[in-house]
PDB file of C-alpha atoms in Angstrom:
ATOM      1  CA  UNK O   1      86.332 110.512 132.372  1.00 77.00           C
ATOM      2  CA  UNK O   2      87.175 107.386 134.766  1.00 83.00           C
ATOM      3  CA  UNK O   3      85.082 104.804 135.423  1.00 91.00           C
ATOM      4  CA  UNK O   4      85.374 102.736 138.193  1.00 95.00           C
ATOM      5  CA  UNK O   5      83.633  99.062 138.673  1.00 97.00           C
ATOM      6  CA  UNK O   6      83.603  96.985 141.592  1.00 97.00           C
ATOM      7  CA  UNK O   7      82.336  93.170 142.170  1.00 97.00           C
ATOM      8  CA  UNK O   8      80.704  91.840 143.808  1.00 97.00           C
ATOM      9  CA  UNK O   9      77.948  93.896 144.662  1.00 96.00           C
ATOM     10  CA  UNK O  10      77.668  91.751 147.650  1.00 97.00           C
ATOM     11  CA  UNK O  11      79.879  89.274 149.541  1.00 98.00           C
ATOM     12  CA  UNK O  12      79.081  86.653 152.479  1.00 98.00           C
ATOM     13  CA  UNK O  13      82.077  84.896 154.127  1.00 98.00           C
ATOM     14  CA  UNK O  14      82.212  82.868 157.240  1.00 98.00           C
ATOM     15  CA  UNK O  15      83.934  84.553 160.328  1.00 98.00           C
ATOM     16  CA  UNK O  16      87.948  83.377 160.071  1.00 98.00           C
ATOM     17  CA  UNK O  17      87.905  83.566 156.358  1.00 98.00           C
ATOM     18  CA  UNK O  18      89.368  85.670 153.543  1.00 98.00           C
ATOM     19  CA  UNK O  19      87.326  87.938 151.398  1.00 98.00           C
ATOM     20  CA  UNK O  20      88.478  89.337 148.464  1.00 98.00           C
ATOM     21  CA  UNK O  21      86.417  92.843 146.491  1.00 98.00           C
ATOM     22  CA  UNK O  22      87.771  93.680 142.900  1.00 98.00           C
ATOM     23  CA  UNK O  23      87.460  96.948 141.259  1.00 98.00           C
ATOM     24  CA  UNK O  24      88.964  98.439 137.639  1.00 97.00           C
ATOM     25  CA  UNK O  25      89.237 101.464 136.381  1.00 96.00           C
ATOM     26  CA  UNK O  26      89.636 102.902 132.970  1.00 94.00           C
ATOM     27  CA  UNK O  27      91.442 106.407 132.653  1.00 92.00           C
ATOM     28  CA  UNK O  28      95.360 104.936 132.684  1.00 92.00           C
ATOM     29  CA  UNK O  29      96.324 108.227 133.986  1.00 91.00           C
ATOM     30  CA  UNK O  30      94.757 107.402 137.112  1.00 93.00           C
ATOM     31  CA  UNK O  31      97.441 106.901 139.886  1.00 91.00           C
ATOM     32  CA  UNK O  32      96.224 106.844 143.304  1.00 92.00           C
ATOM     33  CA  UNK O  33      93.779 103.938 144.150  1.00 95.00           C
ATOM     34  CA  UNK O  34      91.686 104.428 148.003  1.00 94.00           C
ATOM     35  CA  UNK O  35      89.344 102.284 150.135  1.00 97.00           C
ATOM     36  CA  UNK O  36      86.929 103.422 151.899  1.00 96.00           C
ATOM     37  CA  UNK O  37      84.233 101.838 154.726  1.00 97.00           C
ATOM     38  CA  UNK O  38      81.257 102.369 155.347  1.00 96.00           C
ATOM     39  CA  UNK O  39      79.528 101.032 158.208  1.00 95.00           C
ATOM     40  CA  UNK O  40      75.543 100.668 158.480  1.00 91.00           C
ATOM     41  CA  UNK O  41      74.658 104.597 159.201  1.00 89.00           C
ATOM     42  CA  UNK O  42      77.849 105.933 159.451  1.00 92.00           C
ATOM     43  CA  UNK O  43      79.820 108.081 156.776  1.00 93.00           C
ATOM     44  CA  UNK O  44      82.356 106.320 154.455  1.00 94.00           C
ATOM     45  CA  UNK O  45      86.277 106.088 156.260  1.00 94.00           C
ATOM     46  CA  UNK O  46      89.773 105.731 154.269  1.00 93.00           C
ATOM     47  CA  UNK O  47      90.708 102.021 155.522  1.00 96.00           C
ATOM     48  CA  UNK O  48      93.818 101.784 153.179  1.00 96.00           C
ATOM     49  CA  UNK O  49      95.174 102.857 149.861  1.00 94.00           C
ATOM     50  CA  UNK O  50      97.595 102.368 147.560  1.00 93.00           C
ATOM     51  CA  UNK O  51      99.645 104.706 144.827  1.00 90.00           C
ATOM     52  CA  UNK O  52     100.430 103.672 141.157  1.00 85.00           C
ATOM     53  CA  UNK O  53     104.109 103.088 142.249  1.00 85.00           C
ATOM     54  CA  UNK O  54     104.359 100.291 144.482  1.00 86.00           C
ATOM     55  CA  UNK O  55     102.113  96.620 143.574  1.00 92.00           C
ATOM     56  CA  UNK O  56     100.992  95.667 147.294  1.00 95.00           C
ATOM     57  CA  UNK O  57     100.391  97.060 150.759  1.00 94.00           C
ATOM     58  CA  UNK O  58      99.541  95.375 153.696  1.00 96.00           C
ATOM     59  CA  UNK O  59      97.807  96.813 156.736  1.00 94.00           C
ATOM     60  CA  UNK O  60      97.355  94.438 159.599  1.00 96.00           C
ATOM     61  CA  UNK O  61      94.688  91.891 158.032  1.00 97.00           C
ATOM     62  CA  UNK O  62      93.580  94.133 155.172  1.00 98.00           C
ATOM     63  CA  UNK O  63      95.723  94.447 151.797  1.00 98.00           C
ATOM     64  CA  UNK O  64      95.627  96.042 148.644  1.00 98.00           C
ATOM     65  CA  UNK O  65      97.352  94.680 145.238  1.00 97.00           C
ATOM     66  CA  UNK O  66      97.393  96.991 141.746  1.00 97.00           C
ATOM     67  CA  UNK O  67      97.700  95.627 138.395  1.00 95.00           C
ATOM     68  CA  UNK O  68      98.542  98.839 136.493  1.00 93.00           C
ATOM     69  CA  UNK O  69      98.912  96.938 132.865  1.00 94.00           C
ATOM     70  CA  UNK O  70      95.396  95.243 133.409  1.00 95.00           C
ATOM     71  CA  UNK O  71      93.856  98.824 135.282  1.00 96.00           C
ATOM     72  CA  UNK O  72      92.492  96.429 138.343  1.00 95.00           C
ATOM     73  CA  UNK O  73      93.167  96.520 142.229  1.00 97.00           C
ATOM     74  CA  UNK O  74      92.055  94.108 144.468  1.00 98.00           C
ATOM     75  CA  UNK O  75      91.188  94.483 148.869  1.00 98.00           C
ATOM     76  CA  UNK O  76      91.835  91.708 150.971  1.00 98.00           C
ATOM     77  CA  UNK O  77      90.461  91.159 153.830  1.00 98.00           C
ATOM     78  CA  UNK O  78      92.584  87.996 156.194  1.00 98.00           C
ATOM     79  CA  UNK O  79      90.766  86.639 158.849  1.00 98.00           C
ATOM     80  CA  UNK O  80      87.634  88.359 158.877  1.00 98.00           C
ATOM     81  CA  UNK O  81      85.776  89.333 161.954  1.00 97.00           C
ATOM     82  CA  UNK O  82      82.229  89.981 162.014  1.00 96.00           C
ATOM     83  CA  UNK O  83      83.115  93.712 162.582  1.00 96.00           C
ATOM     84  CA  UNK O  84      84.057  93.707 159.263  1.00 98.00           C
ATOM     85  CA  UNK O  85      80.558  94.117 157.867  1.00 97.00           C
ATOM     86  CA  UNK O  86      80.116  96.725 155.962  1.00 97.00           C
ATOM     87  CA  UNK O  87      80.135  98.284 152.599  1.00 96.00           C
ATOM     88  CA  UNK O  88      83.369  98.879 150.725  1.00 98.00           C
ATOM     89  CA  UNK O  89      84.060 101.276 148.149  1.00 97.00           C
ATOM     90  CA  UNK O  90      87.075 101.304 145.939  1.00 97.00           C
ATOM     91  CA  UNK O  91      87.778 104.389 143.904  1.00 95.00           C
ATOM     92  CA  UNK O  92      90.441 105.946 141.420  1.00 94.00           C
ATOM     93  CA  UNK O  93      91.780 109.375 140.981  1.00 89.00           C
ATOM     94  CA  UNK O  94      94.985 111.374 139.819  1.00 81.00           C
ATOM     95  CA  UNK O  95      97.001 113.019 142.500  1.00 66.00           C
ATOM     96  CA  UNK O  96      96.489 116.433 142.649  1.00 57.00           C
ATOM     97  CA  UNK O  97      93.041 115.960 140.792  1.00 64.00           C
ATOM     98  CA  UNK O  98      90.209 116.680 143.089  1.00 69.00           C
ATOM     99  CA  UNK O  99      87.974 114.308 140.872  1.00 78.00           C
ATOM    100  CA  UNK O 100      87.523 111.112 142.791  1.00 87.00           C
ATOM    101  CA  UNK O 101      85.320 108.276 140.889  1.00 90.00           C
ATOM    102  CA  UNK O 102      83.884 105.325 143.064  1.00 93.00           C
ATOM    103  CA  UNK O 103      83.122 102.125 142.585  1.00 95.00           C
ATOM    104  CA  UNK O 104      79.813 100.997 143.342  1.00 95.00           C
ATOM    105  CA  UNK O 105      80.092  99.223 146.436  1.00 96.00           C
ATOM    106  CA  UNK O 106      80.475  95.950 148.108  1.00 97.00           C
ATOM    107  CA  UNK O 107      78.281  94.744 151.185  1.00 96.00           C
ATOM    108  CA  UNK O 108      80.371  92.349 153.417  1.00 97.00           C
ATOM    109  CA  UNK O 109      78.624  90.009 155.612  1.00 97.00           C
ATOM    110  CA  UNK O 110      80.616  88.574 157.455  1.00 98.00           C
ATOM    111  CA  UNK O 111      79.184  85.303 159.743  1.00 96.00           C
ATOM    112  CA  UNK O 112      80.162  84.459 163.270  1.00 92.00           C
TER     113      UNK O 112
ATOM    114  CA  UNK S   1      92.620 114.661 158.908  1.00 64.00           C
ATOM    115  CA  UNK S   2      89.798 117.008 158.245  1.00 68.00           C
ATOM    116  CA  UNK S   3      86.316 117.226 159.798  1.00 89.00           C
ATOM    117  CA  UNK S   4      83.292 117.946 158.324  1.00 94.00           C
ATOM    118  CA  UNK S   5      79.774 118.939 159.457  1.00 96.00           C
ATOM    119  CA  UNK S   6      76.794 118.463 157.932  1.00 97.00           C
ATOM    120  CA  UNK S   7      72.947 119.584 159.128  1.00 97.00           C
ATOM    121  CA  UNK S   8      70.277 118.584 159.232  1.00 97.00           C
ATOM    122  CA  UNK S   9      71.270 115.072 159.718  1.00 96.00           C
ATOM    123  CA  UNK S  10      67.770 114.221 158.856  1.00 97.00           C
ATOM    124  CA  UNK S  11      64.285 116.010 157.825  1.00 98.00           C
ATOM    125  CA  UNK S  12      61.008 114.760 156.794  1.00 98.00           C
ATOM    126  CA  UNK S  13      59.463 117.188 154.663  1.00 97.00           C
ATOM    127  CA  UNK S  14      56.245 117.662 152.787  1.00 97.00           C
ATOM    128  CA  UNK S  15      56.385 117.153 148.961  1.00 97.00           C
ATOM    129  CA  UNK S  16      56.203 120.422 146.693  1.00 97.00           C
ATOM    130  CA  UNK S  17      58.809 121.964 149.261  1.00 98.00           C
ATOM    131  CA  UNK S  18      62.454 122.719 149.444  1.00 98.00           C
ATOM    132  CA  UNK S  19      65.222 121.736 151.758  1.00 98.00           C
ATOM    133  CA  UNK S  20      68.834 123.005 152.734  1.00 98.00           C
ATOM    134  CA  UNK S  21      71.162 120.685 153.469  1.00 98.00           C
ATOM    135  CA  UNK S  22      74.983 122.848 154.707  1.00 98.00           C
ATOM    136  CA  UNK S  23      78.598 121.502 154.985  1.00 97.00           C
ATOM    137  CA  UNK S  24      81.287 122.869 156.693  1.00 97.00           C
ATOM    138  CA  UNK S  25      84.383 121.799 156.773  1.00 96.00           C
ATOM    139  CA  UNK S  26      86.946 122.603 159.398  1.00 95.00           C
ATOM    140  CA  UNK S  27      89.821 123.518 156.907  1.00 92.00           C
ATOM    141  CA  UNK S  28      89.745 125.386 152.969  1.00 92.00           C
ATOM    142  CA  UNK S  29      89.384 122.607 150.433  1.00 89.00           C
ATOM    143  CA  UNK S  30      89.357 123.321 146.628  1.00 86.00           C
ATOM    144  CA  UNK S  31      86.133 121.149 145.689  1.00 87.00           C
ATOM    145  CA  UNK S  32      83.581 119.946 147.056  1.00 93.00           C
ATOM    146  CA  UNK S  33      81.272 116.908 146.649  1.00 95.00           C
ATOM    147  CA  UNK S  34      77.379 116.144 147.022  1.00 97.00           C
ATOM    148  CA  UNK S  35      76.534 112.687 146.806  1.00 96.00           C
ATOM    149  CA  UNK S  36      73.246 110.381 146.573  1.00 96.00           C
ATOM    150  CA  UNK S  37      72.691 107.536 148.782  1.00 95.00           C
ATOM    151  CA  UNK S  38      70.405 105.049 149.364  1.00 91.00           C
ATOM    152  CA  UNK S  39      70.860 102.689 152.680  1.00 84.00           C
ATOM    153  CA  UNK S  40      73.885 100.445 152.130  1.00 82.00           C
ATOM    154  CA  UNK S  41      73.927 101.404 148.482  1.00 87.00           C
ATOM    155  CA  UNK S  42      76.397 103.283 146.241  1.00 89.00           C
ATOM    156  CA  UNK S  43      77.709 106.749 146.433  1.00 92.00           C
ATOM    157  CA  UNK S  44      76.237 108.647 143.019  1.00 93.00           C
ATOM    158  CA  UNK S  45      77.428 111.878 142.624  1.00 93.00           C
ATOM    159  CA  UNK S  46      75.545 115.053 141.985  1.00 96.00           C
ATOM    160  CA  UNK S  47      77.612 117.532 141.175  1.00 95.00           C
ATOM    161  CA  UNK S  48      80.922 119.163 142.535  1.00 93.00           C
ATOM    162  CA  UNK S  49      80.578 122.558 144.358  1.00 93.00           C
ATOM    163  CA  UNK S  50      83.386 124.903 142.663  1.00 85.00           C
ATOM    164  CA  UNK S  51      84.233 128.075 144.979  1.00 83.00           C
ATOM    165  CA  UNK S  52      83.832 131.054 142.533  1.00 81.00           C
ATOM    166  CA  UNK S  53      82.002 129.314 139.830  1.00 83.00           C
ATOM    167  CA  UNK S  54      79.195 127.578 139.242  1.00 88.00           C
ATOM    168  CA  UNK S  55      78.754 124.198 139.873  1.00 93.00           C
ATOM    169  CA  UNK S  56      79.264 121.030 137.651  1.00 92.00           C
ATOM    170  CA  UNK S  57      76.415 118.456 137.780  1.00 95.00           C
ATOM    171  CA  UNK S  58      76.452 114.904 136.704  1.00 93.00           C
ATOM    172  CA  UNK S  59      74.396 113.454 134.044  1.00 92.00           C
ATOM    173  CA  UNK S  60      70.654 112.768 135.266  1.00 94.00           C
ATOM    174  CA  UNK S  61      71.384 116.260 137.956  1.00 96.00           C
ATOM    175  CA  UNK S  62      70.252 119.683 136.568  1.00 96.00           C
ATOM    176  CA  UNK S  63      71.108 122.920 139.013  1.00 96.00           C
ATOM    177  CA  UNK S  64      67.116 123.961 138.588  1.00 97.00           C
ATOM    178  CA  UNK S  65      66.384 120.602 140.669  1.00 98.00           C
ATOM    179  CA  UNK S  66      69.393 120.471 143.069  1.00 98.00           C
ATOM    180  CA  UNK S  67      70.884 124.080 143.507  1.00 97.00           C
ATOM    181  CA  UNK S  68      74.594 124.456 145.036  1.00 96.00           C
ATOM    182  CA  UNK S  69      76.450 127.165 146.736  1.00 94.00           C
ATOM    183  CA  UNK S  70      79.672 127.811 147.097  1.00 94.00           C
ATOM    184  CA  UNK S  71      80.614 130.967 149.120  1.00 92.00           C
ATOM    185  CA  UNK S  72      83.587 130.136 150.211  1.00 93.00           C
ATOM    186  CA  UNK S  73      86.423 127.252 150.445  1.00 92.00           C
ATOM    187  CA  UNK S  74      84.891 126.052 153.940  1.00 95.00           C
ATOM    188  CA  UNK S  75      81.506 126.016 152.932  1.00 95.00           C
ATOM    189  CA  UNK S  76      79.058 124.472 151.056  1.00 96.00           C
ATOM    190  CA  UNK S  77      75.227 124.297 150.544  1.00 97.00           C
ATOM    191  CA  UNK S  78      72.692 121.638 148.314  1.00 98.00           C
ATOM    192  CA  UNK S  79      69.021 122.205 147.951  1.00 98.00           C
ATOM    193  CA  UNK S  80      66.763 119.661 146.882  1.00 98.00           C
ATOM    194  CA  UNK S  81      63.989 121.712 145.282  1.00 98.00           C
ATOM    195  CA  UNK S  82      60.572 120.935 144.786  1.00 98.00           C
ATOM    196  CA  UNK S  83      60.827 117.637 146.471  1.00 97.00           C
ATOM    197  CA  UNK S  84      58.922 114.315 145.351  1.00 97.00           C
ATOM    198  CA  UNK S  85      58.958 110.968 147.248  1.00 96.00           C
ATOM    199  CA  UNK S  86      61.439 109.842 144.625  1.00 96.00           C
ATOM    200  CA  UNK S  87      64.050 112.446 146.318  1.00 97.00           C
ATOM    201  CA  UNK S  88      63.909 110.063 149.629  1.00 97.00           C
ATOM    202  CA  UNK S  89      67.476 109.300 150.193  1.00 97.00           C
ATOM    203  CA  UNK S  90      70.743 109.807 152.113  1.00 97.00           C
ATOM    204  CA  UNK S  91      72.553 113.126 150.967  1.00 98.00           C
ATOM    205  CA  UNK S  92      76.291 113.232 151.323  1.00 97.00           C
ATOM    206  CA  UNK S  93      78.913 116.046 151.186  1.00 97.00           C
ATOM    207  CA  UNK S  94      82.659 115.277 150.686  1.00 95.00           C
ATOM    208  CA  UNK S  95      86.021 117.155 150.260  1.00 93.00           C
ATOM    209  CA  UNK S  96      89.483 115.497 149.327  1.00 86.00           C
ATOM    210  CA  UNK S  97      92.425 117.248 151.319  1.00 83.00           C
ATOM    211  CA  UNK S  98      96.052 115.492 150.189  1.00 80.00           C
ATOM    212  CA  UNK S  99      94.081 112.571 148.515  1.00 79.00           C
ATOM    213  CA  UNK S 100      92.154 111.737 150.668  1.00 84.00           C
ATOM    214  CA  UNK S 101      88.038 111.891 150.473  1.00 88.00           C
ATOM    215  CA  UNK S 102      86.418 113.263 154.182  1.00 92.00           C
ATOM    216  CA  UNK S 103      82.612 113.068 154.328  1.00 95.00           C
ATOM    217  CA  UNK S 104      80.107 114.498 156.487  1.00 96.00           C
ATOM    218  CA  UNK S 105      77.997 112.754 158.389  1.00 94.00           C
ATOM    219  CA  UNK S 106      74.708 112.364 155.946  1.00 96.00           C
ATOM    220  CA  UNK S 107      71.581 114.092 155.773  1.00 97.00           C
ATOM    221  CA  UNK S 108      68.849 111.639 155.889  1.00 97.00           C
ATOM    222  CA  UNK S 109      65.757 112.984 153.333  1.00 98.00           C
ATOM    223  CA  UNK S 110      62.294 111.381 153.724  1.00 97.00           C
ATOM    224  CA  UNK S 111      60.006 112.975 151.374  1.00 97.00           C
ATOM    225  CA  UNK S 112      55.854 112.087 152.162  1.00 97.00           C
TER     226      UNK S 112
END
């Protein structure tokens, strides 16, 4: 089945800055690559996502890039706010394939 | 987007006992998920709740220790049976609609 990785386990930036959370993935048949948040006591949200067809998609300051030869995508986070701490979760599934696999998580501190 | 309700959102509960944790969600979904948390840590899942059959557990999760029920394609239940401290932790249901992962709110599990 897939397996999904994510580093690092934990990232600190300073408030302004860029932060950058990178997963991969195994099962090559996977096509459809989500983000989720989770903020401290609150349940995980879809923040942005991205479909084995296209490379890149930007949302406002938060982006997503695929690599589907190396099986990695990458968040990026532009001009971080300190309402952007949180945990992150990347995860990897086939469309129309109810079997979602996430990656273990990223804590973002981010410092005003 | 669809909603999902989970109860109790928390319980402390003497060991040797059993608790009921229920999700409903607001629209029929094919699968659903119970997950493992701890505070700001990674999402492990337990099983996935199939309607009409029985569940399928995840290495390390036997059905005698966390039971699942599936009655219908809104509804879902998990019991943690026979709790120890070591069952202390944040209990989450999900359901994907259209790609997209929905979770409930968390039922948090203190075990003394």
């Amino acid at each position: 089945g897939e397996n999904v990785e994510q580093h690092p386990s934990t990232l600190s930036v300073q408030e302004g800055d860029s932060a950058v959370i990178k997963c991969t993935y195994s099962d090559s048949a996977s096509n459809y690559f989500p983000w989720y948040k989770q903020e401290l006591g609150k349940r995980p949200q879809l923040i942005i996502d991205i479909r084995s067809n296209v490379g890149e998609k930007k949302d406002q300051r938060i982006a997503v890039t695929l690599n589907k030869t190396a099986k990695h995508f990458s968040l990026h986070i532009t001009e971080t706010q300190p309402e952007d701490s949180a945990v992150y979760f990347c995860a990897a599934s086939i469309n129309n394939n109810n079997d979602m696999r996430f990656g273990a998580g990223t804590r973002l501190t981010v410092k005003p | 987007s669809a909603v999902i309700s989970q109860k109790p959102s928390r319980d402390i509960c003497q060991r040797g006992t059993s608790l009921t944790i229920q999700c409903q969600v607001d629209s029929q979904v094919t699968m659903m998920f119970w997950y493992r948390q701890q505070p700001g840590q990674s999402l492990t899942l337990i099983a996935t709740a199939n309607q009409g059959s029985e569940a399928t557990y995840e290495s390390g999760f036997v059905i005698d220790k966390f039971p699942i029920s599936r009655p219908n394609l809104t509804f879902s239940t998990l019991t943690v049976s026979n709790m120890s401290p070591e069952d202390s932790s944040i209990y989450l249901c999900s359901a994907i609609r259209e790609t997209e992962a929905f979770f409930g709110q968390g039922t948090r599990l203190t075990v003394v």
